Structures are given as structure tokens and as C-alpha cells.
Amino acid sequence: MKKRIIKTIAALFAVLLFLLAVPGLRMIFILPYFDLHFEKTSVEKELGIELTMPLHGTSMLPVLLTYNDSERASKALHMPVSFTVDYTFCRPSFFLGRSRVMDPDDPLYSSFAGAYWVSEAGHPLTPEELALLVEFDVKELMLPSFGLSSSEAVFEKKHVIKSGSPVMISSDVFTKYTGSFSMSTPLHPRNFRLSYLLYGTPPKSAEFYPVQPMYGVLLQHYYPDEDLNLILYALASSEDTVQSLEETLLKKVQIERNAH
């Protein structure tokens, strides 16, 4: 009986290692579990709002991953808020591949798209507060997920411009901001990090998170009844890629309120 239990545990461990080793299987079996864990206490869940982004049939992960960090977001914005970020990036190839988010020669290098949910701010976030939010995401969440500490991460805003033309999404009017930045990017010498389970192994390189120009777009709408700032975002290494993510993903988002 004891030998049978040991063999069963060993078999389960081997299956787990196999699931972790194959990027495509991680996407199917493991990442959705972590997503559901954070989704249960997310801002959108608490407010009964459901956001759907048309990811199927694209090169991005087929689901938006969710992460909550109200404490550090409140510190970054200098006021108490509840904060959730939903994000996606180019999925790794199925077998032992890497996401194009780690390939500096790819248009989707360092590219992300998703949504920021900020509630309890008491007002629509100002352009200055939006810039602080993006800086928080890049320096405290995104780059550390690649193994770079927030103290070493570089993020410098070059310019942010408010568009004169609003964007209509699911019957809601969103204000559009575009910006350019100088920031650290994911490429680094190989030295196994837990982030490789999410993004795959980076290409061989002697570069250490090189700083380069990046571009972004924010689409913001404030729901006064819920005291919610919903900000759709895309970040990429070229203006053309940002525009493509805006047109194919952000502008085609579906938003359902009272989704409890």
C-alpha cells in the first residue's frame, strides 16, 4: 500500500513537471487556476462588471490574466483605492517555445494589452495620475515579472497627449491618451527565473534589460455610480503595433454592467 501511494505521488509530480515544461499546457491547465484565484476578489467582480476582449484567433493569450494589488497602487497614486489589472501578451509557442514578448526582433517585444480597474478614487483620474498608474504597473508589476527588481527598473515619461476625439466602446465614451516612454525591456542573460514558466526562456543575450523607446495608448472612462475608473491600455515597442492592438483588441471590448 505504501509503495502504491509513493508511486502515485511520483506519477502526479511527473505530470505536474510535464505541465510546467510545456508552455501550451501551462496555458490550458495552470494559468487559468491562478487567474480564477485573483478574479474572485477583483474590482470587476466586486462591482459586477464583466469585460470581454476578443483574444481568440489572435496571437495573444486567449484569456485576460488578473492580478490585484490595491495596497501598492494606493501608495503609487497617493490615495486609497482598490486596484485590479487584467493583462495579456503574445502566447508562447506550444512546445518549449518563448513568447514573442521576450524577442527584441519581434513587433510584439515587450507588448501588453489589457485593463486597469481603479475604484474608490472619488473622481476621474487625471492625466498625471494615469501616468503614475502606468509607471506603477511597469516598474512594480511588469518588469519584476521578468526578474528585474523595481529599484533597477527604468521608466521615464517622454510625452502624453490627450486626443481630441473620444472613443465609443460598448455605448460608453472613452477619453483617449497616447504617450511615449523610455523604459527597461525584458531581454536579459539567461538565469532561470520563475517568470520563464509564464513567458518561456529568453533568447541568448548579454544585454541586461535594455532601455529603449516604448509607446502606449490609454482609453479611460469613469463610471460615477460605481466610482470606477476603467482604463483600457496597450503598450508596445512601436506606434504601429500600439495602433494595431488598439484597433483589434481595445476598441472591440464588450462591457457588461450588473453582471453578478
mmCIF file with all atom_site columns, C-alpha atoms in Angstrom, residues 82-238:
data_model
loop_
_atom_site.group_PDB
_atom_site.id
_atom_site.type_symbol
_atom_site.label_atom_id
_atom_site.label_alt_id
_atom_site.label_comp_id
_atom_site.label_asym_id
_atom_site.label_entity_id
_atom_site.label_seq_id
_atom_site.pdbx_PDB_ins_code
_atom_site.Cartn_x
_atom_site.Cartn_y
_atom_site.Cartn_z
_atom_site.occupancy
_atom_site.B_iso_or_equiv
_atom_site.pdbx_formal_charge
_atom_site.auth_seq_id
_atom_site.auth_comp_id
_atom_site.auth_asym_id
_atom_site.auth_atom_id
_atom_site.pdbx_PDB_model_num
ATOM 1   C CA . SER A 1 82  ? -8.974  49.335 -4.950  1.00 0.00 ? 82  SER A CA 1
ATOM 2   C CA . PHE A 1 83  ? -6.937  48.137 -7.928  1.00 0.00 ? 83  PHE A CA 1
ATOM 3   C CA . THR A 1 84  ? -7.028  45.241 -10.383 1.00 0.00 ? 84  THR A CA 1
ATOM 4   C CA . VAL A 1 85  ? -5.132  44.796 -13.626 1.00 0.00 ? 85  VAL A CA 1
ATOM 5   C CA . ASP A 1 86  ? -6.187  42.431 -16.403 1.00 0.00 ? 86  ASP A CA 1
ATOM 6   C CA . TYR A 1 87  ? -3.470  41.729 -18.957 1.00 0.00 ? 87  TYR A CA 1
ATOM 7   C CA . THR A 1 88  ? -2.492  39.625 -21.917 1.00 0.00 ? 88  THR A CA 1
ATOM 8   C CA . PHE A 1 89  ? 0.614   39.204 -24.073 1.00 0.00 ? 89  PHE A CA 1
ATOM 9   C CA . CYS A 1 90  ? 1.714   37.121 -27.039 1.00 0.00 ? 90  CYS A CA 1
ATOM 10  C CA . ARG A 1 91  ? 1.365   33.480 -26.034 1.00 0.00 ? 91  ARG A CA 1
ATOM 11  C CA . PRO A 1 92  ? 4.408   31.174 -26.159 1.00 0.00 ? 92  PRO A CA 1
ATOM 12  C CA . SER A 1 93  ? 4.623   28.575 -28.907 1.00 0.00 ? 93  SER A CA 1
ATOM 13  C CA . PHE A 1 94  ? 3.091   25.322 -27.721 1.00 0.00 ? 94  PHE A CA 1
ATOM 14  C CA . PHE A 1 95  ? 6.205   23.180 -27.264 1.00 0.00 ? 95  PHE A CA 1
ATOM 15  C CA . LEU A 1 96  ? 9.122   24.622 -25.271 1.00 0.00 ? 96  LEU A CA 1
ATOM 16  C CA . GLY A 1 97  ? 8.874   27.975 -27.020 1.00 0.00 ? 97  GLY A CA 1
ATOM 17  C CA . ARG A 1 98  ? 9.006   31.519 -25.795 1.00 0.00 ? 98  ARG A CA 1
ATOM 18  C CA . SER A 1 99  ? 6.536   34.348 -26.005 1.00 0.00 ? 99  SER A CA 1
ATOM 19  C CA . ARG A 1 100 ? 7.343   36.973 -28.604 1.00 0.00 ? 100 ARG A CA 1
ATOM 20  C CA . VAL A 1 101 ? 7.141   39.448 -25.710 1.00 0.00 ? 101 VAL A CA 1
ATOM 21  C CA . MET A 1 102 ? 10.755  38.375 -24.963 1.00 0.00 ? 102 MET A CA 1
ATOM 22  C CA . ASP A 1 103 ? 12.095  38.585 -28.536 1.00 0.00 ? 103 ASP A CA 1
ATOM 23  C CA . PRO A 1 104 ? 13.654  42.021 -29.275 1.00 0.00 ? 104 PRO A CA 1
ATOM 24  C CA . ASP A 1 105 ? 13.399  41.454 -33.032 1.00 0.00 ? 105 ASP A CA 1
ATOM 25  C CA . ASP A 1 106 ? 9.631   40.944 -32.889 1.00 0.00 ? 106 ASP A CA 1
ATOM 26  C CA . PRO A 1 107 ? 6.988   43.711 -33.214 1.00 0.00 ? 107 PRO A CA 1
ATOM 27  C CA . LEU A 1 108 ? 5.324   42.353 -30.049 1.00 0.00 ? 108 LEU A CA 1
ATOM 28  C CA . TYR A 1 109 ? 8.501   42.605 -27.963 1.00 0.00 ? 109 TYR A CA 1
ATOM 29  C CA . SER A 1 110 ? 7.600   43.968 -24.516 1.00 0.00 ? 110 SER A CA 1
ATOM 30  C CA . SER A 1 111 ? 3.972   44.382 -25.656 1.00 0.00 ? 111 SER A CA 1
ATOM 31  C CA . PHE A 1 112 ? 0.995   44.070 -23.335 1.00 0.00 ? 112 PHE A CA 1
ATOM 32  C CA . ALA A 1 113 ? -2.700  44.901 -23.557 1.00 0.00 ? 113 ALA A CA 1
ATOM 33  C CA . GLY A 1 114 ? -5.474  44.830 -21.006 1.00 0.00 ? 114 GLY A CA 1
ATOM 34  C CA . ALA A 1 115 ? -7.401  46.930 -18.495 1.00 0.00 ? 115 ALA A CA 1
ATOM 35  C CA . TYR A 1 116 ? -6.783  48.794 -15.261 1.00 0.00 ? 116 TYR A CA 1
ATOM 36  C CA . TRP A 1 117 ? -9.651  48.885 -12.772 1.00 0.00 ? 117 TRP A CA 1
ATOM 37  C CA . VAL A 1 118 ? -9.359  51.654 -10.166 1.00 0.00 ? 118 VAL A CA 1
ATOM 38  C CA . SER A 1 119 ? -12.280 52.169 -7.784  1.00 0.00 ? 119 SER A CA 1
ATOM 39  C CA . GLU A 1 120 ? -12.864 54.453 -4.786  1.00 0.00 ? 120 GLU A CA 1
ATOM 40  C CA . ALA A 1 121 ? -10.710 57.303 -6.125  1.00 0.00 ? 121 ALA A CA 1
ATOM 41  C CA . GLY A 1 122 ? -13.718 59.628 -5.926  1.00 0.00 ? 122 GLY A CA 1
ATOM 42  C CA . HIS A 1 123 ? -13.049 61.262 -9.315  1.00 0.00 ? 123 HIS A CA 1
ATOM 43  C CA . PRO A 1 124 ? -11.890 60.549 -12.875 1.00 0.00 ? 124 PRO A CA 1
ATOM 44  C CA . LEU A 1 125 ? -8.134  60.019 -12.734 1.00 0.00 ? 125 LEU A CA 1
ATOM 45  C CA . THR A 1 126 ? -6.188  62.995 -14.066 1.00 0.00 ? 126 THR A CA 1
ATOM 46  C CA . PRO A 1 127 ? -3.549  62.612 -16.802 1.00 0.00 ? 127 PRO A CA 1
ATOM 47  C CA . GLU A 1 128 ? -0.882  62.929 -14.097 1.00 0.00 ? 128 GLU A CA 1
ATOM 48  C CA . GLU A 1 129 ? -2.497  60.138 -12.064 1.00 0.00 ? 129 GLU A CA 1
ATOM 49  C CA . LEU A 1 130 ? -2.810  57.955 -15.163 1.00 0.00 ? 130 LEU A CA 1
ATOM 50  C CA . ALA A 1 131 ? 0.919   58.407 -15.788 1.00 0.00 ? 131 ALA A CA 1
ATOM 51  C CA . LEU A 1 132 ? 1.628   57.339 -12.193 1.00 0.00 ? 132 LEU A CA 1
ATOM 52  C CA . LEU A 1 133 ? -0.568  54.279 -12.707 1.00 0.00 ? 133 LEU A CA 1
ATOM 53  C CA . VAL A 1 134 ? 1.329   53.208 -15.834 1.00 0.00 ? 134 VAL A CA 1
ATOM 54  C CA . GLU A 1 135 ? 4.658   53.781 -14.078 1.00 0.00 ? 135 GLU A CA 1
ATOM 55  C CA . PHE A 1 136 ? 3.463   51.642 -11.159 1.00 0.00 ? 136 PHE A CA 1
ATOM 56  C CA . ASP A 1 137 ? 2.432   48.838 -13.497 1.00 0.00 ? 137 ASP A CA 1
ATOM 57  C CA . VAL A 1 138 ? 5.704   48.878 -15.449 1.00 0.00 ? 138 VAL A CA 1
ATOM 58  C CA . LYS A 1 139 ? 8.130   49.251 -12.514 1.00 0.00 ? 139 LYS A CA 1
ATOM 59  C CA . GLU A 1 140 ? 6.321   47.287 -9.808  1.00 0.00 ? 140 GLU A CA 1
ATOM 60  C CA . LEU A 1 141 ? 4.438   44.596 -11.736 1.00 0.00 ? 141 LEU A CA 1
ATOM 61  C CA . MET A 1 142 ? 5.529   44.078 -15.344 1.00 0.00 ? 142 MET A CA 1
ATOM 62  C CA . LEU A 1 143 ? 9.327   44.311 -15.169 1.00 0.00 ? 143 LEU A CA 1
ATOM 63  C CA . PRO A 1 144 ? 9.623   42.416 -11.850 1.00 0.00 ? 144 PRO A CA 1
ATOM 64  C CA . SER A 1 145 ? 7.644   39.606 -13.514 1.00 0.00 ? 145 SER A CA 1
ATOM 65  C CA . PHE A 1 146 ? 10.625  39.287 -15.898 1.00 0.00 ? 146 PHE A CA 1
ATOM 66  C CA . GLY A 1 147 ? 13.073  39.189 -12.980 1.00 0.00 ? 147 GLY A CA 1
ATOM 67  C CA . LEU A 1 148 ? 14.121  42.871 -12.823 1.00 0.00 ? 148 LEU A CA 1
ATOM 68  C CA . SER A 1 149 ? 13.753  44.495 -9.412  1.00 0.00 ? 149 SER A CA 1
ATOM 69  C CA . SER A 1 150 ? 11.676  47.660 -9.213  1.00 0.00 ? 150 SER A CA 1
ATOM 70  C CA . SER A 1 151 ? 14.685  49.559 -7.849  1.00 0.00 ? 151 SER A CA 1
ATOM 71  C CA . GLU A 1 152 ? 16.644  48.780 -11.050 1.00 0.00 ? 152 GLU A CA 1
ATOM 72  C CA . ALA A 1 153 ? 13.745  49.316 -13.454 1.00 0.00 ? 153 ALA A CA 1
ATOM 73  C CA . VAL A 1 154 ? 13.795  52.433 -15.627 1.00 0.00 ? 154 VAL A CA 1
ATOM 74  C CA . PHE A 1 155 ? 10.624  54.252 -16.671 1.00 0.00 ? 155 PHE A CA 1
ATOM 75  C CA . GLU A 1 156 ? 10.674  57.822 -17.974 1.00 0.00 ? 156 GLU A CA 1
ATOM 76  C CA . LYS A 1 157 ? 7.659   59.543 -19.487 1.00 0.00 ? 157 LYS A CA 1
ATOM 77  C CA . LYS A 1 158 ? 8.518   61.470 -22.667 1.00 0.00 ? 158 LYS A CA 1
ATOM 78  C CA . HIS A 1 159 ? 5.121   62.874 -23.519 1.00 0.00 ? 159 HIS A CA 1
ATOM 79  C CA . VAL A 1 160 ? 1.408   62.145 -23.074 1.00 0.00 ? 160 VAL A CA 1
ATOM 80  C CA . ILE A 1 161 ? -1.214  63.648 -25.396 1.00 0.00 ? 161 ILE A CA 1
ATOM 81  C CA . LYS A 1 162 ? -4.980  63.737 -24.926 1.00 0.00 ? 162 LYS A CA 1
ATOM 82  C CA . SER A 1 163 ? -6.815  63.014 -28.165 1.00 0.00 ? 163 SER A CA 1
ATOM 83  C CA . GLY A 1 164 ? -9.486  65.456 -29.252 1.00 0.00 ? 164 GLY A CA 1
ATOM 84  C CA . SER A 1 165 ? -11.727 62.647 -30.454 1.00 0.00 ? 165 SER A CA 1
ATOM 85  C CA . PRO A 1 166 ? -13.441 60.390 -27.863 1.00 0.00 ? 166 PRO A CA 1
ATOM 86  C CA . VAL A 1 167 ? -13.754 56.657 -28.493 1.00 0.00 ? 167 VAL A CA 1
ATOM 87  C CA . MET A 1 168 ? -17.101 54.866 -28.184 1.00 0.00 ? 168 MET A CA 1
ATOM 88  C CA . ILE A 1 169 ? -16.855 51.375 -26.656 1.00 0.00 ? 169 ILE A CA 1
ATOM 89  C CA . SER A 1 170 ? -19.953 49.369 -25.643 1.00 0.00 ? 170 SER A CA 1
ATOM 90  C CA . SER A 1 171 ? -22.044 52.572 -25.577 1.00 0.00 ? 171 SER A CA 1
ATOM 91  C CA . ASP A 1 172 ? -19.562 54.281 -23.221 1.00 0.00 ? 172 ASP A CA 1
ATOM 92  C CA . VAL A 1 173 ? -17.474 57.307 -24.211 1.00 0.00 ? 173 VAL A CA 1
ATOM 93  C CA . PHE A 1 174 ? -13.759 56.813 -23.500 1.00 0.00 ? 174 PHE A CA 1
ATOM 94  C CA . THR A 1 175 ? -11.135 59.545 -23.422 1.00 0.00 ? 175 THR A CA 1
ATOM 95  C CA . LYS A 1 176 ? -8.004  58.641 -25.380 1.00 0.00 ? 176 LYS A CA 1
ATOM 96  C CA . TYR A 1 177 ? -4.408  59.367 -24.369 1.00 0.00 ? 177 TYR A CA 1
ATOM 97  C CA . THR A 1 178 ? -1.282  58.421 -26.300 1.00 0.00 ? 178 THR A CA 1
ATOM 98  C CA . GLY A 1 179 ? 2.225   58.518 -24.895 1.00 0.00 ? 179 GLY A CA 1
ATOM 99  C CA . SER A 1 180 ? 5.867   57.666 -25.437 1.00 0.00 ? 180 SER A CA 1
ATOM 100 C CA . PHE A 1 181 ? 8.280   56.400 -22.817 1.00 0.00 ? 181 PHE A CA 1
ATOM 101 C CA . SER A 1 182 ? 11.847  55.328 -22.260 1.00 0.00 ? 182 SER A CA 1
ATOM 102 C CA . MET A 1 183 ? 11.897  52.144 -20.211 1.00 0.00 ? 183 MET A CA 1
ATOM 103 C CA . SER A 1 184 ? 13.618  48.876 -19.388 1.00 0.00 ? 184 SER A CA 1
ATOM 104 C CA . THR A 1 185 ? 12.575  45.939 -21.559 1.00 0.00 ? 185 THR A CA 1
ATOM 105 C CA . PRO A 1 186 ? 12.564  42.158 -20.890 1.00 0.00 ? 186 PRO A CA 1
ATOM 106 C CA . LEU A 1 187 ? 15.738  40.891 -22.645 1.00 0.00 ? 187 LEU A CA 1
ATOM 107 C CA . HIS A 1 188 ? 18.362  39.604 -20.172 1.00 0.00 ? 188 HIS A CA 1
ATOM 108 C CA . PRO A 1 189 ? 21.079  36.945 -19.816 1.00 0.00 ? 189 PRO A CA 1
ATOM 109 C CA . ARG A 1 190 ? 19.579  33.540 -19.147 1.00 0.00 ? 190 ARG A CA 1
ATOM 110 C CA . ASN A 1 191 ? 19.470  32.616 -15.478 1.00 0.00 ? 191 ASN A CA 1
ATOM 111 C CA . PHE A 1 192 ? 16.357  30.619 -14.635 1.00 0.00 ? 192 PHE A CA 1
ATOM 112 C CA . ARG A 1 193 ? 13.567  32.689 -13.113 1.00 0.00 ? 193 ARG A CA 1
ATOM 113 C CA . LEU A 1 194 ? 10.025  31.717 -12.223 1.00 0.00 ? 194 LEU A CA 1
ATOM 114 C CA . SER A 1 195 ? 8.861   34.105 -14.939 1.00 0.00 ? 195 SER A CA 1
ATOM 115 C CA . TYR A 1 196 ? 10.125  31.593 -17.519 1.00 0.00 ? 196 TYR A CA 1
ATOM 116 C CA . LEU A 1 197 ? 7.138   29.433 -16.562 1.00 0.00 ? 197 LEU A CA 1
ATOM 117 C CA . LEU A 1 198 ? 4.925   32.227 -17.855 1.00 0.00 ? 198 LEU A CA 1
ATOM 118 C CA . TYR A 1 199 ? 6.882   33.675 -20.776 1.00 0.00 ? 199 TYR A CA 1
ATOM 119 C CA . GLY A 1 200 ? 9.229   30.875 -21.811 1.00 0.00 ? 200 GLY A CA 1
ATOM 120 C CA . THR A 1 201 ? 13.028  31.029 -21.955 1.00 0.00 ? 201 THR A CA 1
ATOM 121 C CA . PRO A 1 202 ? 14.527  34.247 -23.386 1.00 0.00 ? 202 PRO A CA 1
ATOM 122 C CA . PRO A 1 203 ? 16.931  34.162 -26.347 1.00 0.00 ? 203 PRO A CA 1
ATOM 123 C CA . LYS A 1 204 ? 20.637  34.083 -25.532 1.00 0.00 ? 204 LYS A CA 1
ATOM 124 C CA . SER A 1 205 ? 21.854  37.601 -24.866 1.00 0.00 ? 205 SER A CA 1
ATOM 125 C CA . ALA A 1 206 ? 24.420  39.555 -22.878 1.00 0.00 ? 206 ALA A CA 1
ATOM 126 C CA . GLU A 1 207 ? 22.076  42.545 -22.596 1.00 0.00 ? 207 GLU A CA 1
ATOM 127 C CA . PHE A 1 208 ? 20.567  43.316 -19.197 1.00 0.00 ? 208 PHE A CA 1
ATOM 128 C CA . TYR A 1 209 ? 17.014  44.656 -19.568 1.00 0.00 ? 209 TYR A CA 1
ATOM 129 C CA . PRO A 1 210 ? 17.967  47.269 -22.202 1.00 0.00 ? 210 PRO A CA 1
ATOM 130 C CA . VAL A 1 211 ? 16.295  50.671 -22.010 1.00 0.00 ? 211 VAL A CA 1
ATOM 131 C CA . GLN A 1 212 ? 14.543  51.633 -25.233 1.00 0.00 ? 212 GLN A CA 1
ATOM 132 C CA . PRO A 1 213 ? 11.664  53.775 -26.563 1.00 0.00 ? 213 PRO A CA 1
ATOM 133 C CA . MET A 1 214 ? 8.161   52.402 -25.985 1.00 0.00 ? 214 MET A CA 1
ATOM 134 C CA . TYR A 1 215 ? 4.708   53.655 -26.931 1.00 0.00 ? 215 TYR A CA 1
ATOM 135 C CA . GLY A 1 216 ? 1.310   53.357 -25.327 1.00 0.00 ? 216 GLY A CA 1
ATOM 136 C CA . VAL A 1 217 ? -2.382  54.196 -25.544 1.00 0.00 ? 217 VAL A CA 1
ATOM 137 C CA . LEU A 1 218 ? -4.918  54.589 -22.724 1.00 0.00 ? 218 LEU A CA 1
ATOM 138 C CA . LEU A 1 219 ? -8.701  54.670 -23.158 1.00 0.00 ? 219 LEU A CA 1
ATOM 139 C CA . GLN A 1 220 ? -10.368 55.944 -19.964 1.00 0.00 ? 220 GLN A CA 1
ATOM 140 C CA . HIS A 1 221 ? -13.989 56.023 -18.805 1.00 0.00 ? 221 HIS A CA 1
ATOM 141 C CA . TYR A 1 222 ? -15.297 56.988 -15.366 1.00 0.00 ? 222 TYR A CA 1
ATOM 142 C CA . TYR A 1 223 ? -18.458 55.353 -14.007 1.00 0.00 ? 223 TYR A CA 1
ATOM 143 C CA . PRO A 1 224 ? -19.725 57.693 -11.260 1.00 0.00 ? 224 PRO A CA 1
ATOM 144 C CA . ASP A 1 225 ? -22.333 55.245 -9.915  1.00 0.00 ? 225 ASP A CA 1
ATOM 145 C CA . GLU A 1 226 ? -19.606 52.696 -9.153  1.00 0.00 ? 226 GLU A CA 1
ATOM 146 C CA . ASP A 1 227 ? -16.845 55.270 -8.565  1.00 0.00 ? 227 ASP A CA 1
ATOM 147 C CA . LEU A 1 228 ? -14.816 53.309 -11.100 1.00 0.00 ? 228 LEU A CA 1
ATOM 148 C CA . ASN A 1 229 ? -12.064 54.359 -13.472 1.00 0.00 ? 229 ASN A CA 1
ATOM 149 C CA . LEU A 1 230 ? -11.837 51.754 -16.228 1.00 0.00 ? 230 LEU A CA 1
ATOM 150 C CA . ILE A 1 231 ? -8.710  52.232 -18.328 1.00 0.00 ? 231 ILE A CA 1
ATOM 151 C CA . LEU A 1 232 ? -8.024  50.062 -21.366 1.00 0.00 ? 232 LEU A CA 1
ATOM 152 C CA . TYR A 1 233 ? -4.358  50.048 -22.323 1.00 0.00 ? 233 TYR A CA 1
ATOM 153 C CA . ALA A 1 234 ? -1.825  48.804 -24.837 1.00 0.00 ? 234 ALA A CA 1
ATOM 154 C CA . LEU A 1 235 ? 1.976   49.085 -24.637 1.00 0.00 ? 235 LEU A CA 1
ATOM 155 C CA . ALA A 1 236 ? 4.383   48.201 -27.439 1.00 0.00 ? 236 ALA A CA 1
ATOM 156 C CA . SER A 1 237 ? 7.776   48.989 -28.953 1.00 0.00 ? 237 SER A CA 1
ATOM 157 C CA . SER A 1 238 ? 6.316   50.780 -31.998 1.00 0.00 ? 238 SER A CA 1
#
